[in-house]
XYZ file of C-alpha atoms in Angstrom:
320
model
C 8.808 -15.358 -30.626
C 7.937 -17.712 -27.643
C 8.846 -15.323 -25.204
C 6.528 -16.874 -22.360
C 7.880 -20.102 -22.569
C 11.775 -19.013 -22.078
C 10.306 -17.067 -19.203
C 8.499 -19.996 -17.565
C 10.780 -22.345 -18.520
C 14.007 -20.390 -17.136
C 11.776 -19.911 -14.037
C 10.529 -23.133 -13.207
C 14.068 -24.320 -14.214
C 15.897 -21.594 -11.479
C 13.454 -22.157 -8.811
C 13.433 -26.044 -8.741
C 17.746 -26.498 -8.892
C 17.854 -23.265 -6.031
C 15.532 -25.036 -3.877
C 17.024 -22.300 -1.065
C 14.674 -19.279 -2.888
C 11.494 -21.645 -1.535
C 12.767 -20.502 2.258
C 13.024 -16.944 0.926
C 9.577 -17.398 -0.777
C 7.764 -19.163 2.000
C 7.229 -15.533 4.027
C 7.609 -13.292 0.535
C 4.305 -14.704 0.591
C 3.059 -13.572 3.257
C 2.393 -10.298 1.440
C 1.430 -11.662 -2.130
C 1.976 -9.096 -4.059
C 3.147 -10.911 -7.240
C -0.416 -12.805 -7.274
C -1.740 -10.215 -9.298
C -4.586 -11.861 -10.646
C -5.559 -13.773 -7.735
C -5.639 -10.170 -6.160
C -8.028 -9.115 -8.977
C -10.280 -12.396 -8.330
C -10.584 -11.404 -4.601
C -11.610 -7.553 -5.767
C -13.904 -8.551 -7.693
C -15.954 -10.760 -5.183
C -15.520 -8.161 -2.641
C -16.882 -5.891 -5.340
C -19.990 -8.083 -6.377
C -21.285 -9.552 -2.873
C -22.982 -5.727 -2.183
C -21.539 -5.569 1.745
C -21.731 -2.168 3.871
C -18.879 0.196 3.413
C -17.759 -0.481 7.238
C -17.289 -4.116 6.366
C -15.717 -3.123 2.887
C -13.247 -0.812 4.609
C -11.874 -3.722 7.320
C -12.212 -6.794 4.568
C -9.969 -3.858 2.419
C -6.812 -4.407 4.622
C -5.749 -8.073 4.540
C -6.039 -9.514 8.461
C -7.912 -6.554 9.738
C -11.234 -8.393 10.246
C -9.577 -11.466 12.298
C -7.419 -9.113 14.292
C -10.584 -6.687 15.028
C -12.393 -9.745 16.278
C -9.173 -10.964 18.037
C -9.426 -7.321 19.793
C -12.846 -7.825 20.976
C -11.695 -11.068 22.359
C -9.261 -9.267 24.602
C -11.495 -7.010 26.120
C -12.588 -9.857 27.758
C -9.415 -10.505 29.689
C -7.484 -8.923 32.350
C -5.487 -5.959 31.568
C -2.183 -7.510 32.425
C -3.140 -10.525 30.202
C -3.971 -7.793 27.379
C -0.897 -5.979 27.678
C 1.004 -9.371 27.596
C -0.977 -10.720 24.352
C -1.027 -7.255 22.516
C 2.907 -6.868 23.327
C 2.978 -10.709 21.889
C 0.975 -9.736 18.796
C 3.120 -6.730 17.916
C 6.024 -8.731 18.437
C 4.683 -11.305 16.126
C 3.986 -8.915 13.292
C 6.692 -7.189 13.310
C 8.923 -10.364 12.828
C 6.756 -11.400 10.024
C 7.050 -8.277 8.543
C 10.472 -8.069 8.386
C 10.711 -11.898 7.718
C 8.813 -10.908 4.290
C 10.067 -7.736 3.396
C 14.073 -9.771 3.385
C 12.432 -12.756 2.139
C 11.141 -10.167 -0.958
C 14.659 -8.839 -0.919
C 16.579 -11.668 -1.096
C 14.435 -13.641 -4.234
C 15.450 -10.981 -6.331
C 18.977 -10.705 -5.078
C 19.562 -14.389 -5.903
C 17.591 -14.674 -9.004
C 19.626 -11.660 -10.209
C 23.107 -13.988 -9.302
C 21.305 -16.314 -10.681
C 20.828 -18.817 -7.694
C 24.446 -18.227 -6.337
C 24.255 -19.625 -2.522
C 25.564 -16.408 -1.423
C 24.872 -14.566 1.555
C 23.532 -11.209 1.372
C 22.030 -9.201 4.072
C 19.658 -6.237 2.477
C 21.103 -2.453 3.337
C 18.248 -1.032 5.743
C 17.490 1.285 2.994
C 16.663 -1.666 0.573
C 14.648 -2.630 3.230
C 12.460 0.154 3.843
C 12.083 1.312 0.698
C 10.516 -1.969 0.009
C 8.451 -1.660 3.071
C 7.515 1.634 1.957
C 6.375 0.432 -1.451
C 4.195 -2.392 0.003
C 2.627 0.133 2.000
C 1.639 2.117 -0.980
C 0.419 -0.888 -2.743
C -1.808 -1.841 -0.036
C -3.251 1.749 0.618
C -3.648 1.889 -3.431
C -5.637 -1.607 -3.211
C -7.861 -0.482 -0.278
C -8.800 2.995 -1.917
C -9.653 0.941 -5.165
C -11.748 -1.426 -3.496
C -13.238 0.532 -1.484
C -14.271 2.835 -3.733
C -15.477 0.632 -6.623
C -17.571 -0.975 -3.967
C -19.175 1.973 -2.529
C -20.131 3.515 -5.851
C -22.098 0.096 -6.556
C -23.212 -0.261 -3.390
C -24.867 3.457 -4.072
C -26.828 2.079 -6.908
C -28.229 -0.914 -5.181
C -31.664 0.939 -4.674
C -31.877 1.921 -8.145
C -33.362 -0.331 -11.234
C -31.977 -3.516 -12.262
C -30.610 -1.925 -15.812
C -28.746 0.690 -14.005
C -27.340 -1.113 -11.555
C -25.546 -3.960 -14.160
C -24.445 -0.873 -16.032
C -22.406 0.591 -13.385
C -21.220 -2.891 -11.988
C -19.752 -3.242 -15.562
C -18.344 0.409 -15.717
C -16.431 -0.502 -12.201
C -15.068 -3.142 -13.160
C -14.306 -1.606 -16.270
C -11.967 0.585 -14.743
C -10.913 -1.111 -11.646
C -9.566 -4.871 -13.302
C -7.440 -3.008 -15.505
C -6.267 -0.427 -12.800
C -5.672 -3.309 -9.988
C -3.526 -4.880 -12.299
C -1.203 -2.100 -13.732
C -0.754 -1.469 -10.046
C 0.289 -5.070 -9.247
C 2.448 -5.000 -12.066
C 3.955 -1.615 -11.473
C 4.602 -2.492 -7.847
C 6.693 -5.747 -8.800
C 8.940 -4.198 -11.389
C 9.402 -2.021 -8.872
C 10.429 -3.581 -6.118
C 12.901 -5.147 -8.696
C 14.442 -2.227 -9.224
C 14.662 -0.815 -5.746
C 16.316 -4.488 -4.778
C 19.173 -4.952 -8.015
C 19.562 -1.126 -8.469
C 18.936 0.524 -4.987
C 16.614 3.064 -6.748
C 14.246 4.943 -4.612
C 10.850 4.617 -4.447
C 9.593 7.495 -6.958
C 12.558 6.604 -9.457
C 11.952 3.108 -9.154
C 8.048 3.812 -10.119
C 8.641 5.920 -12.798
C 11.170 3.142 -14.435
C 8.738 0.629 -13.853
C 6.132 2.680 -15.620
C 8.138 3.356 -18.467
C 8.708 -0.554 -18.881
C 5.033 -1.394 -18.879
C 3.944 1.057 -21.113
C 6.042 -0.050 -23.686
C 5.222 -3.749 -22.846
C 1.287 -3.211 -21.692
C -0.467 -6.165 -23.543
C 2.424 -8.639 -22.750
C 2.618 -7.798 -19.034
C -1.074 -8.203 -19.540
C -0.205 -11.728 -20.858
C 2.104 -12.235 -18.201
C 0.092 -11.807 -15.182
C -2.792 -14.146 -16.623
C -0.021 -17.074 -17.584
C 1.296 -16.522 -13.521
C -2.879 -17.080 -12.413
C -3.456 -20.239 -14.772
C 0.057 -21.678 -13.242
C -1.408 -20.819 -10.183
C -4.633 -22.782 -10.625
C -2.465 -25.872 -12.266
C -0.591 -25.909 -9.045
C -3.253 -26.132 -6.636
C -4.683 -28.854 -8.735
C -1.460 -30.880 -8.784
C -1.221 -30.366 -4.766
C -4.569 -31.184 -4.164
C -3.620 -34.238 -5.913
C -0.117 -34.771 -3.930
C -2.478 -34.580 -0.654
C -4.699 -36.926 -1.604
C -1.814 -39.621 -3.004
C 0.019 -38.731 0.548
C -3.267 -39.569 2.356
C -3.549 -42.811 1.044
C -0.996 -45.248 2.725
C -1.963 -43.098 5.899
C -5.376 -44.227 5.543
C -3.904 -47.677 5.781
C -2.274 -47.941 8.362
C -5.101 -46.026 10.744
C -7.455 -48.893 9.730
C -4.996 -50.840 10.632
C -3.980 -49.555 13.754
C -8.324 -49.405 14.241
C -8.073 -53.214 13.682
C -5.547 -53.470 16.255
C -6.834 -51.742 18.451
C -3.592 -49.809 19.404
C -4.315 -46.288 20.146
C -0.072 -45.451 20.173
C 0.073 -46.525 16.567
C -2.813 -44.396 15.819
C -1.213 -41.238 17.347
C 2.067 -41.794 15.639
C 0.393 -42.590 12.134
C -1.649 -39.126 13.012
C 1.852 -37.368 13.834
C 3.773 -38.288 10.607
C 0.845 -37.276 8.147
C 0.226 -34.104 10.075
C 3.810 -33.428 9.650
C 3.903 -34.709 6.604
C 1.193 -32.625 4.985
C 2.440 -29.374 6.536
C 6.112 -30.046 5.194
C 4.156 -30.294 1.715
C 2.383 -27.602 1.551
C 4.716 -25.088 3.111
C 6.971 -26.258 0.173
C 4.238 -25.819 -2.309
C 3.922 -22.249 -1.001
C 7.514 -21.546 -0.701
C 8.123 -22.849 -4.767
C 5.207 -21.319 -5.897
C 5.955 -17.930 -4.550
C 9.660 -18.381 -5.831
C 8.837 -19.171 -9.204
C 6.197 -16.232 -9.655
C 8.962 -13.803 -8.375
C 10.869 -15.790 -11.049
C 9.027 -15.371 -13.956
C 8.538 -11.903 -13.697
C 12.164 -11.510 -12.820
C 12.906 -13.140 -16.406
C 9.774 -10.625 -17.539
C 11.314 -7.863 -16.300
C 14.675 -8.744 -17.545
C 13.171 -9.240 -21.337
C 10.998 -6.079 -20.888
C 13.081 -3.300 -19.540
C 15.549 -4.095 -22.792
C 12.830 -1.633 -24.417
C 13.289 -4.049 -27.858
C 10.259 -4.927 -30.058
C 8.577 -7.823 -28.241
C 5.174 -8.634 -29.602
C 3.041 -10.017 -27.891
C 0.185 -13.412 -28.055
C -2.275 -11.233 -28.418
C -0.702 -8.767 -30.728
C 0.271 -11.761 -33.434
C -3.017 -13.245 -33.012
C -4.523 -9.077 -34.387
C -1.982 -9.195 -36.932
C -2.297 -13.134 -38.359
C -6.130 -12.222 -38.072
C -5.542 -9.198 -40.424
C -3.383 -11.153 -43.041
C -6.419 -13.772 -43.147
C -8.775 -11.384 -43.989
């Protein structure tokens, strides 16, 4: 049952004919909370480089560290200047905020009318719930990471032996916890968004779903990271094949010796790269939402769905 590739293939198929959800998607990612791997490759680094707990506590919450050095900055002004820039700032966020908590909203609005180019405006309840929810996955995160990293960091002075033993047991416990609460927090905000469940009742469904369906959510998750890496390789790529006829014509304008077609050829690839990759993000981040949309839409049918994994155990057993 090639359950994966109906998922990925529906999903790549929806988000590249509804080029619209890439908008929507652009500032969903701003929060990235359906990168659940990629959020598991950051922990562990974190984890492993052996910092102080201060520093583990502010590189915990995602912006803290450049906005606590953006503070100290500030003291360096004039108060009416700081009010002015902190009032700015606030604004800022806030707009983002919002920006991604609708942008969340409304992928899995129109994935669930499957692309329809209908307007919808999210309730205010949809809205904060979701809010909420990403609050509770971020606090969640931090107490995990923080945590794991301060019981290793309490075994630094302590024999080599020891200390790769409880590296191991953390990890141990924290991979596998980081992810069922990525997981759990997408299906979740699924199910606040199509069924206007609250937050507890929306958790408790979504916990229901992936304990039936562990090992293939498992699957799931690690299939969304290695379509992550594939697409940073193939934009890496675009960049470099957009680069090239730019290159051109600034050795040309260099032989020319033309400084106003150097600034124009500088213009168009600076807009040109930025239109790129802000499209990258915004399809990337539409078709993860996508693909566990279709995941969630397979999963929460509560039906017999093995897994990879699962037939690889049970082909292995019929071998021996």
């Amino acid at each position: 049952m090639h359950i994966y590739r109906d998922i990925l293939k529906q999903a790549v198929q929806t988000t590249w004919h509804h080029k619209e959800l890439w908008f929507f998607g652009l500032f969903a990612g701003l929060l990235n909370t359906g990168s659940v791997i990629d959020v598991i490759v950051r922990l562990v680094r974190d984890t492993l480089s052996g910092t102080s707990l201060t520093e583990l506590v502010v590189r915990a919450i995602p912006g803290l560290s450049s906005f606590v050095q953006y503070l100290q900055t500030l003291s360096l002004i004039d108060t009416t200047r700081q009010i002015l820039t902190g009032g700015a700032l606030v604004f800022g966020f806030v707009l983002l905020l919002l920006l991604s908590i609708n942008g969340q909203a409304n992928l899995f609005h129109r994935l669930k009318q499957r692309g329809k180019n209908t307007w919808w405006h999210p309730s205010g309840l949809v809205l904060v719930r979701l809010l909420g929810l990403n609050a509770l996955w971020r606090i969640a995160l931090a107490l995990v990471h923080v945590f794991s990293t301060a019981v290793i960091s309490s075994f630094v002075s302590t024999d080599p032996a020891t200390q790769v033993l409880v590296t191991f047991a953390m990890l141990v416990v924290t991979i596998p916890l980081t992810l069922l609460l990525g997981c759990l927090t997408i299906f979740a905000m699924i199910e606040i968004v199509t069924k206007k469940k609250t937050i507890l009742i929306a958790l408790g469904d979504s916990w229901n779903i992936i304990r039936h369906h562990l090992t293939a959510v498992t699957e799931v998750a690690v299939l969304l990271f290695l379509v992550g890496l594939l697409g940073t390789l193939i934009l890496i790529g675009a960049i470099f094949l957009l680069a090239i006829p730019y290159l051109f014509l600034l050795l040309l304008s260099l032989a020319m010796n033309s400084m106003l077609i150097w600034m124009i050829v500088m213009l168009l690839a600076s807009v040109s790269g930025l239109i790129l990759v802000l499209a990258f993000g915004g399809f990337m981040t539409s078709l993860v939402y996508a693909t566990w949309y279709g995941a969630y839409q397979k999963f929460a049918k509560r039906t017999a769905i093995v897994s990879k994994l699962e037939r690889m155990v049970v082909q292995f057993k019929l071998i021996r």
